[in-house]
XYZ file of C-alpha atoms in Angstrom:
658
model
C 146.382 61.443 109.875
C 146.514 65.041 109.817
C 150.334 64.591 110.546
C 150.733 62.146 107.860
C 152.894 63.189 104.032
C 151.129 63.391 100.727
C 153.421 59.962 99.818
C 151.676 58.352 103.068
C 148.172 59.222 102.428
C 148.983 58.391 98.398
C 150.425 54.872 99.645
C 149.830 53.583 102.959
C 146.908 51.130 102.863
C 145.268 52.708 99.664
C 144.070 50.836 96.563
C 147.669 51.497 94.532
C 148.141 48.377 96.450
C 146.372 46.020 94.782
C 145.524 47.396 91.721
C 148.069 45.966 88.802
C 149.939 48.701 86.525
C 147.137 50.454 84.940
C 147.542 53.684 81.817
C 149.309 56.977 82.737
C 147.513 59.710 84.556
C 146.336 62.177 82.424
C 147.541 65.887 82.813
C 145.329 69.090 82.339
C 147.321 70.055 79.390
C 146.802 67.050 78.069
C 143.219 66.826 78.564
C 142.487 69.862 77.087
C 144.331 68.802 73.936
C 142.766 65.742 73.159
C 138.876 67.583 73.220
C 140.222 70.148 71.391
C 141.179 67.824 68.758
C 138.274 65.821 69.106
C 136.488 69.330 68.719
C 138.141 69.395 65.497
C 136.803 65.584 64.831
C 139.793 63.474 66.082
C 137.800 61.920 68.528
C 139.803 58.379 68.697
C 142.480 59.572 70.836
C 139.866 61.605 73.355
C 137.776 58.230 73.572
C 140.424 55.968 74.465
C 142.637 57.988 76.663
C 139.302 59.206 78.342
C 137.853 55.358 78.468
C 141.288 54.193 80.101
C 141.904 56.746 82.117
C 138.481 57.414 83.762
C 138.524 53.498 84.253
C 140.928 53.007 86.325
C 140.802 54.824 90.144
C 144.884 54.793 90.195
C 145.153 56.550 86.796
C 142.402 59.235 87.852
C 143.761 59.558 91.005
C 146.951 60.567 89.537
C 145.541 62.817 87.370
C 145.033 66.252 87.088
C 148.017 67.238 89.391
C 147.781 70.722 88.487
C 144.263 70.435 90.164
C 146.011 70.295 93.457
C 146.010 73.833 95.155
C 149.142 75.931 93.715
C 152.152 76.148 96.989
C 150.639 73.198 98.530
C 151.900 70.162 97.536
C 151.499 68.230 100.389
C 147.760 69.574 102.025
C 145.798 66.459 100.980
C 143.906 65.741 104.541
C 140.936 64.802 106.139
C 139.991 68.306 106.238
C 141.686 69.262 102.836
C 140.964 67.589 99.119
C 143.498 69.889 97.372
C 141.575 69.793 94.461
C 141.293 73.256 92.895
C 137.360 73.255 92.308
C 137.902 76.502 90.091
C 139.862 74.020 87.063
C 137.932 70.963 87.508
C 135.311 73.630 86.446
C 137.041 73.997 83.550
C 137.804 70.568 82.521
C 134.199 69.725 82.837
C 132.934 73.179 81.164
C 135.514 71.690 78.345
C 133.673 68.267 78.396
C 130.934 69.271 77.868
C 131.154 71.773 75.507
C 133.001 68.701 73.420
C 129.915 66.623 73.456
C 128.203 68.596 71.422
C 130.582 68.148 68.543
C 131.723 64.831 69.356
C 129.685 62.837 71.636
C 131.660 59.771 71.368
C 134.216 60.915 73.588
C 130.880 61.824 76.484
C 129.995 58.212 76.132
C 133.658 56.947 76.050
C 133.688 59.296 80.141
C 129.733 57.721 80.827
C 131.235 54.154 79.710
C 134.453 54.452 81.608
C 132.478 56.084 84.749
C 130.057 53.233 85.337
C 133.266 50.647 84.555
C 134.780 52.748 87.671
C 132.015 52.824 89.571
C 131.371 48.989 89.163
C 135.138 47.903 90.406
C 134.509 50.332 93.365
C 131.341 48.973 94.636
C 133.521 45.798 95.678
C 136.262 47.663 97.025
C 134.334 50.608 98.523
C 134.425 49.296 102.205
C 137.751 49.156 102.323
C 138.443 52.599 101.002
C 139.543 54.920 103.872
C 142.490 57.503 102.728
C 142.129 60.524 101.392
C 143.956 59.802 98.340
C 141.063 57.734 97.019
C 138.480 59.733 97.771
C 140.082 62.363 95.428
C 138.443 60.434 92.602
C 134.394 60.688 94.065
C 135.166 64.048 94.603
C 136.393 64.776 91.137
C 133.655 62.741 89.296
C 130.907 64.133 91.239
C 131.635 67.543 90.193
C 130.698 66.613 86.295
C 127.880 69.165 85.184
C 126.937 66.400 82.556
C 125.006 64.169 85.337
C 122.363 67.137 84.950
C 121.473 64.782 81.666
C 119.103 61.895 82.492
C 120.953 60.121 79.747
C 124.703 60.266 82.196
C 121.935 59.573 85.216
C 122.884 55.408 85.128
C 126.759 56.339 85.597
C 125.950 58.521 88.382
C 124.007 56.142 89.991
C 126.814 53.604 90.112
C 128.790 56.405 91.084
C 126.799 57.276 94.221
C 126.347 53.533 94.977
C 129.990 52.953 95.466
C 130.022 56.489 97.685
C 127.116 54.980 99.922
C 128.976 52.097 100.256
C 132.374 53.514 101.763
C 132.992 53.533 105.497
C 131.280 56.282 107.921
C 134.599 57.676 108.404
C 135.011 58.087 104.536
C 132.413 59.769 104.356
C 133.211 62.434 107.463
C 135.881 63.148 104.847
C 134.071 63.867 102.333
C 131.719 66.325 103.948
C 134.962 67.723 105.519
C 136.391 68.607 102.113
C 132.465 70.064 100.597
C 132.695 72.917 103.307
C 135.389 74.031 101.635
C 133.371 74.342 98.617
C 132.099 77.030 96.519
C 128.836 78.520 96.999
C 128.069 78.308 93.224
C 129.332 74.575 92.805
C 127.878 73.173 95.980
C 124.212 74.792 94.904
C 124.980 72.762 91.674
C 126.070 69.308 93.210
C 122.958 69.267 95.284
C 120.821 69.944 92.264
C 122.492 67.105 90.094
C 121.396 64.783 93.070
C 117.845 66.114 93.872
C 117.028 66.282 90.129
C 117.954 62.354 89.896
C 115.524 61.828 93.200
C 112.452 63.691 91.422
C 112.962 61.727 88.147
C 113.320 57.918 89.884
C 110.120 58.898 91.881
C 108.741 59.700 88.409
C 109.790 56.528 86.569
C 111.079 53.878 88.230
C 110.955 54.782 91.803
C 113.827 51.566 92.605
C 114.124 52.058 96.342
C 117.567 51.197 95.942
C 118.362 53.717 93.513
C 116.420 56.384 95.974
C 118.693 55.280 99.185
C 122.044 55.644 97.335
C 120.999 59.254 96.121
C 119.649 60.145 99.475
C 122.490 58.643 101.768
C 125.457 60.816 99.134
C 122.871 63.898 99.628
C 122.931 63.601 103.427
C 127.171 63.428 102.928
C 126.426 67.543 101.459
C 123.484 67.982 103.968
C 126.416 67.814 107.010
C 128.640 69.452 105.245
C 126.061 72.507 104.841
C 125.276 72.269 107.912
C 128.731 73.601 109.042
C 129.175 75.456 105.998
C 125.564 77.049 105.633
C 126.516 77.605 101.704
C 122.388 77.589 101.008
C 119.025 77.668 103.098
C 118.351 74.255 104.889
C 114.897 74.315 102.970
C 116.990 73.407 99.716
C 116.961 70.255 100.894
C 113.414 69.629 100.386
C 112.628 67.600 97.429
C 108.785 68.581 96.218
C 108.803 64.794 94.222
C 109.308 63.056 97.325
C 107.211 65.255 99.639
C 104.279 65.118 96.700
C 104.610 61.458 95.660
C 105.577 59.380 98.556
C 103.282 56.863 100.737
C 104.053 58.387 104.166
C 102.108 55.706 106.279
C 104.598 53.002 104.342
C 107.590 55.224 105.013
C 107.124 55.074 108.911
C 106.333 51.465 108.982
C 109.856 50.869 107.235
C 110.780 53.791 109.589
C 109.950 52.197 112.879
C 110.700 48.512 112.039
C 114.138 49.679 110.631
C 116.253 48.248 114.154
C 115.050 44.831 113.746
C 116.566 45.318 110.019
C 119.438 45.304 108.229
C 121.283 48.601 108.049
C 121.316 48.443 104.012
C 117.032 49.228 104.758
C 115.780 52.563 103.800
C 113.602 55.150 104.899
C 112.852 58.676 104.400
C 112.259 59.416 107.905
C 115.619 58.367 108.000
C 117.060 61.193 106.128
C 113.988 64.159 107.661
C 116.176 67.103 105.887
C 114.660 65.784 102.925
C 111.277 66.449 104.282
C 108.833 69.119 104.420
C 107.203 70.765 107.807
C 103.515 69.237 106.328
C 105.310 65.938 105.801
C 106.661 66.149 109.243
C 103.249 67.224 110.846
C 101.619 64.375 108.760
C 104.603 61.304 110.157
C 103.640 62.884 113.580
C 100.300 62.837 112.860
C 100.435 59.331 111.668
C 102.761 58.571 114.898
C 100.465 60.033 117.054
C 97.328 58.283 115.988
C 99.234 54.600 116.477
C 100.006 55.902 119.857
C 96.902 56.864 120.406
C 95.201 53.183 119.330
C 97.528 51.591 121.636
C 96.618 53.632 124.341
C 93.153 52.739 123.525
C 93.828 49.458 123.193
C 95.376 49.036 126.527
C 92.827 50.951 128.217
C 89.657 48.603 127.183
C 92.243 45.694 128.449
C 92.570 47.436 131.799
C 88.638 48.394 132.116
C 87.460 44.606 131.223
C 89.817 42.942 133.856
C 89.582 46.299 136.478
C 85.758 46.810 136.156
C 84.299 43.966 133.809
C 83.466 46.313 130.624
C 85.212 48.425 127.778
C 84.272 52.063 128.705
C 86.993 53.540 127.625
C 86.839 56.907 125.702
C 89.007 57.529 122.351
C 88.749 61.077 123.351
C 91.048 63.511 125.714
C 87.833 64.849 127.621
C 88.398 68.549 129.268
C 85.326 69.549 130.775
C 86.275 73.398 131.902
C 84.360 76.087 133.673
C 85.248 79.667 132.177
C 85.478 81.874 135.383
C 88.050 78.685 136.331
C 89.610 77.607 133.213
C 93.340 77.554 134.299
C 92.916 75.535 137.505
C 90.571 73.439 135.651
C 92.853 72.589 133.343
C 95.257 71.951 134.879
C 93.285 69.916 137.768
C 92.456 67.097 134.735
C 95.516 67.056 132.468
C 98.728 66.794 134.630
C 99.196 62.924 135.182
C 97.064 62.016 132.177
C 100.325 60.257 130.604
C 99.551 58.482 127.509
C 95.832 59.818 127.048
C 97.429 63.619 126.019
C 97.677 61.678 123.008
C 93.912 61.066 122.260
C 92.060 63.934 120.125
C 91.175 66.332 122.520
C 87.351 67.535 123.074
C 86.305 70.132 125.064
C 83.397 71.078 127.063
C 82.621 74.388 128.668
C 80.007 73.384 131.838
C 76.591 74.841 131.330
C 77.604 76.035 127.747
C 75.777 72.982 124.912
C 77.657 72.508 122.061
C 79.119 69.921 120.257
C 83.382 70.318 119.921
C 83.796 69.792 116.726
C 87.081 71.517 116.361
C 85.354 75.178 116.845
C 85.050 74.712 120.408
C 89.016 73.394 121.016
C 90.115 75.891 119.169
C 87.968 78.598 121.571
C 89.285 76.743 124.363
C 93.700 77.005 123.827
C 92.888 81.302 122.775
C 91.032 81.642 126.155
C 93.578 79.600 128.429
C 96.917 81.463 126.611
C 95.253 84.800 126.823
C 95.253 83.714 130.796
C 98.320 82.486 131.157
C 100.065 85.505 128.905
C 98.249 88.403 130.889
C 100.630 90.404 132.680
C 98.481 90.148 136.202
C 100.026 86.447 135.925
C 103.644 88.095 135.453
C 104.864 84.318 134.154
C 106.777 85.809 130.426
C 107.917 89.188 130.114
C 107.132 90.824 127.290
C 109.467 92.162 125.147
C 108.359 95.190 122.914
C 110.801 95.491 120.301
C 110.880 91.677 118.805
C 107.425 91.331 119.962
C 108.010 88.060 122.032
C 108.162 87.005 125.748
C 110.502 85.429 127.645
C 110.565 83.192 131.238
C 110.340 86.129 133.673
C 112.909 84.916 136.746
C 110.705 86.366 139.131
C 107.395 84.676 138.475
C 105.644 83.846 141.798
C 103.286 80.811 139.357
C 104.091 77.792 140.319
C 106.179 74.955 138.054
C 102.373 73.305 137.140
C 101.592 76.726 135.407
C 104.970 76.536 133.513
C 104.420 72.703 132.678
C 100.728 73.316 131.887
C 101.885 76.052 128.892
C 104.533 73.375 127.562
C 101.010 70.633 128.035
C 98.934 73.499 125.689
C 101.938 73.517 123.149
C 101.763 69.378 122.714
C 97.879 69.486 122.657
C 97.879 72.057 119.825
C 100.591 69.722 117.651
C 98.518 66.975 118.092
C 95.208 68.627 117.195
C 96.552 70.647 114.435
C 95.733 73.656 116.285
C 97.785 77.116 115.267
C 98.426 79.294 118.700
C 99.147 82.549 118.745
C 102.020 82.185 121.022
C 105.190 84.481 120.133
C 108.297 83.133 122.049
C 112.153 83.886 120.460
C 113.215 80.977 118.472
C 115.903 80.107 121.529
C 112.642 78.023 123.053
C 112.557 76.020 120.377
C 116.229 75.205 120.148
C 115.965 74.364 123.600
C 112.851 72.089 123.319
C 115.256 70.184 121.073
C 117.957 69.821 123.524
C 120.124 72.210 121.592
C 122.373 74.485 123.558
C 121.981 78.193 122.869
C 124.201 80.334 121.611
C 125.595 84.063 121.627
C 122.936 84.397 118.372
C 120.101 83.619 119.971
C 120.977 86.342 122.400
C 121.662 88.607 119.767
C 118.215 87.079 118.314
C 115.838 88.081 121.542
C 117.844 90.894 123.135
C 119.834 92.900 120.103
C 121.159 96.019 122.484
C 122.745 92.907 124.879
C 123.767 90.672 122.148
C 125.821 93.818 120.383
C 127.386 94.425 123.683
C 128.375 91.251 124.403
C 129.982 90.906 121.029
C 132.034 94.704 121.936
C 133.275 93.022 124.466
C 134.695 89.902 122.242
C 135.874 92.548 119.480
C 137.638 95.219 121.838
C 141.308 94.934 121.690
C 142.457 97.109 124.407
C 142.521 96.787 128.355
C 139.350 94.882 128.807
C 139.607 94.872 132.522
C 140.455 98.546 132.990
C 137.863 99.918 130.205
C 134.981 97.328 131.178
C 135.516 97.210 134.958
C 133.206 94.083 134.934
C 133.471 91.121 137.316
C 132.003 87.228 136.863
C 128.543 88.776 138.443
C 126.193 89.482 136.912
C 122.828 91.988 138.463
C 119.277 91.802 137.838
C 116.402 93.386 138.614
C 113.251 91.717 141.029
C 110.561 93.587 142.190
C 112.605 96.567 142.284
C 115.600 95.608 144.053
C 118.849 94.827 142.639
C 119.680 90.983 142.967
C 123.256 89.595 142.338
C 124.507 85.831 140.608
C 127.943 84.511 140.366
C 128.530 83.387 136.629
C 131.083 81.171 138.394
C 132.349 80.592 142.062
C 133.664 83.728 143.340
C 132.468 85.871 140.510
C 132.630 89.016 142.019
C 135.885 88.605 142.671
C 137.001 87.987 139.246
C 137.526 90.753 136.728
C 136.713 89.781 132.990
C 139.946 90.048 131.460
C 141.210 89.675 127.578
C 142.299 86.285 128.367
C 138.901 85.414 130.029
C 136.416 87.128 128.059
C 135.183 84.451 125.946
C 134.845 82.487 129.254
C 132.453 85.201 130.398
C 130.867 85.481 127.228
C 129.577 82.275 127.136
C 129.013 81.265 130.873
C 126.748 85.141 130.693
C 124.760 83.018 128.064
C 124.297 79.587 129.563
C 122.822 82.126 132.830
C 121.042 84.407 130.894
C 119.089 81.876 129.111
C 119.437 78.234 131.441
C 120.579 79.235 134.518
C 118.378 81.944 135.432
C 115.025 80.479 133.839
C 116.491 76.698 134.803
C 113.019 76.224 137.096
C 110.301 77.551 134.817
C 112.083 76.105 131.668
C 112.275 72.726 132.981
C 108.354 72.304 133.716
C 107.240 73.732 130.832
C 109.945 71.650 128.727
C 108.244 68.489 130.799
C 104.613 69.234 130.125
C 105.410 69.971 126.360
C 107.476 66.541 126.200
C 105.124 64.342 127.692
C 102.933 64.875 125.003
C 105.374 65.149 122.041
C 108.021 63.049 123.412
C 109.296 60.773 121.062
C 111.116 59.732 117.405
C 108.408 61.717 115.052
C 109.177 65.299 116.897
C 113.183 64.540 116.364
C 111.978 64.743 112.583
C 111.865 68.250 112.995
C 114.245 71.149 113.357
C 113.940 73.910 115.621
C 112.906 75.964 113.153
C 110.195 73.479 111.984
C 108.850 73.236 115.189
C 107.916 76.693 115.479
C 105.963 76.255 112.356
C 104.302 73.782 114.008
C 103.032 75.187 116.624
C 102.852 78.880 115.116
C 102.080 78.523 111.828
C 103.968 79.880 108.181
C 104.561 83.702 107.939
C 104.183 82.525 104.665
C 100.950 83.938 103.126
C 99.538 82.910 100.168
C 96.141 84.637 99.319
C 95.604 83.725 96.046
C 95.447 80.126 97.237
C 93.568 81.189 100.244
C 90.381 82.116 97.312
C 90.730 79.458 95.867
C 90.197 77.192 98.504
C 87.703 79.393 100.636
C 83.944 78.249 101.116
C 81.181 79.783 100.552
C 77.967 80.051 102.995
C 74.327 81.437 103.357
C 73.155 82.530 99.697
C 77.002 83.916 98.887
C 78.921 82.021 96.000
C 82.343 82.882 94.281
C 80.558 84.393 91.404
C 78.322 86.742 94.269
C 79.359 90.775 93.099
C 80.548 91.447 96.850
C 82.531 88.016 97.178
C 84.262 89.510 93.929
C 84.916 92.827 95.342
C 86.537 91.757 98.614
C 88.956 89.168 97.280
C 89.650 92.272 95.060
C 90.410 94.469 97.926
C 91.675 91.746 99.866
C 94.371 91.560 96.987
C 95.552 95.020 97.061
C 95.691 94.889 100.807
C 99.857 95.307 101.876
C 101.079 92.569 103.775
C 100.672 93.990 107.456
C 96.633 94.345 106.551
C 96.858 90.846 105.273
C 98.147 89.292 108.147
C 95.272 92.088 110.112
C 92.535 90.546 107.763
C 93.607 86.400 108.489
C 93.642 87.054 112.413
C 90.494 89.072 112.575
C 89.000 85.905 110.593
C 91.347 82.484 111.987
C 92.470 84.263 115.301
C 95.925 83.983 114.112
C 97.577 86.055 111.734
C 99.908 82.572 110.734
C 99.374 80.457 107.999
C 98.464 76.535 108.826
C 102.163 74.335 107.974
C 99.901 73.484 105.058
C 99.037 77.175 103.745
C 96.291 78.626 103.486
C 94.766 76.387 100.865
C 94.283 74.647 104.095
C 92.578 76.976 106.276
C 89.189 76.230 105.622
C 88.232 79.679 105.540
C 83.967 80.487 104.890
C 82.235 83.453 104.226
C 78.739 83.781 105.224
C 76.469 86.168 104.151
C 76.558 88.773 107.006
C 72.860 90.205 106.555
C 71.510 92.772 103.890
C 73.583 96.059 103.603
C 74.121 98.297 105.622
C 76.753 100.369 108.334
C 77.237 96.946 110.196
C 80.774 95.990 110.121
C 82.396 92.589 109.538
C 82.391 90.309 112.350
C 84.114 86.586 112.417
C 83.689 83.243 114.400
C 87.747 83.392 114.797
C 87.381 79.572 116.766
C 85.293 78.185 113.280
C 87.785 80.325 110.760
C 84.061 81.733 110.025
C 83.791 85.570 108.546
C 80.188 87.697 108.603
C 79.923 89.757 105.601
C 77.358 92.121 104.897
C 75.820 92.358 101.370
C 77.619 96.154 100.902
C 76.362 97.681 98.055
C 79.560 99.256 96.824
C 83.318 98.345 96.349
C 84.036 101.402 98.406
C 81.842 100.958 100.928
C 83.091 97.048 101.579
C 86.684 98.347 101.997
C 86.162 101.200 104.462
C 84.065 98.561 106.744
C 86.917 95.478 106.170
C 89.635 98.302 107.217
C 87.718 99.633 110.093
C 87.163 95.868 111.130
C 90.225 94.703 110.804
C 92.470 97.391 112.437
C 90.105 97.272 115.439
C 90.361 93.661 115.863
C 92.281 92.365 119.025
C 94.366 89.583 120.453
C 96.242 88.730 123.577
C 99.220 88.592 121.530
C 101.617 91.586 120.734
C 100.384 93.119 117.554
């Protein structure tokens, strides 16, 4: 296809072969002249010509050839649309301006596009050539589609687009990677607005499906071009209005339905992390219910009674926490998806969530203790990475993976600090040089300098395909490829060297440890629901969100032991909090909850409780972090409250890097 000439692309197997002669194409000067005349009151020629051209596929495809990029008459291909977006924007801006003076012209355009889209809908499955796709590309650019009165035409166009073969979708996606950022963002906004309005009005599933599938073409383009943050593909109306349980059911039975069936879960980029977390929770409930029912059946046949528990119950000793947990978790299979209940042996109390949270905090504090040497702390980036030289067994690393999975299923935010590459690897995404730059900037800069160096690499850097690292005071060596110590790094092979170094550093050197960690995590969380998440969202799910809305926290905080939202000390408390720096707010959150991050649904869902911690005194505020419960003495003045509170939060400690 890339070698085909423009003439071949324009005629071979295209719409022109099966369409009778139609109106002549429009040129840019003619279009502009027609609209200028319409502005002066002579609307009939514009209405007629726009109506006949925009309703005829071949006439439209051959129109505006001046929009083909100057000096590139044969550039049309699967990679290039050859449409000059700036000129198209100028034409559409003129049409938009004319609409105010001559609305009949815009109506003519609207009617023509609907007519053309109905025709294309019938032929869409056979359209594969770039020439025939240009009109989809050009039509979708029209800013008039921001006006809901033009949504019927937009819908007709999107229904035709989604019926195109997947190869045609790939071509359109390739073209959109060459877009301008501003126009790309505008186009995403047009379709997002359509979805939002549909959800608040008709809610017709076919219309939502057409828009979402069209938006998916843009999402795939954005994954390559990175025009806008992936978060701009979240749709607030989708995340607030759809019934996720119903959508989950449609999604899970999709394999037995025809390909026209639709569920938003098929396009997870439109769901925000909170919605995905809810789907994951629904999925875990379904799996736990199935496991519970199977356990009852097994017990009935094997023991004669139904004694299966709906919970995963751990009975542990504080002084033997890691071993007790390992013994009871490894090999539990689907039981790991049951709700967790923890009992500390020799202690009274029912686990209503607080004991469970304390269990996670204590266990992680021990597992990340430098004495265990399972991880190496990077003080600069405040992250932990797997220790290449760890003496701990793989079961210990598997346990950490299990703990992360259990925390997800039980809605517990963990104070863990991994570099983002850990979450990428958990999602089976190969690491890159950028991951080294993020977790070890100095090393990343060195490798990039090697790649960028244009001089004599071999005699300047004096490197071979062998790396060295320290282990317990000794220097050890690892070949990046066979006989690596005897292969110099040169200008010709420096890219291979960097690629192999990245692979060794982030994968091969910690293969045993990470494989166990991965196995433990996926024993709990493996499944289709986890695949809904991006790796960035997986970190949010485990560690919480760094976005801290303390206004929402104040609004949803509960009070006890005589305090109310109107109590003087409470008003003073929030007055002080809202004046804090961002770092102080993070410390306050850590002091009260054991984590400086918000739950994935925000601080409004935290469930903070503030109780009266006695009368006025010099005592510092205290907190039961396991219950998100803060004890605040009834200080006599705002100044005293501020001094005591800041002292308390500045001296709060945790096992993580602060």
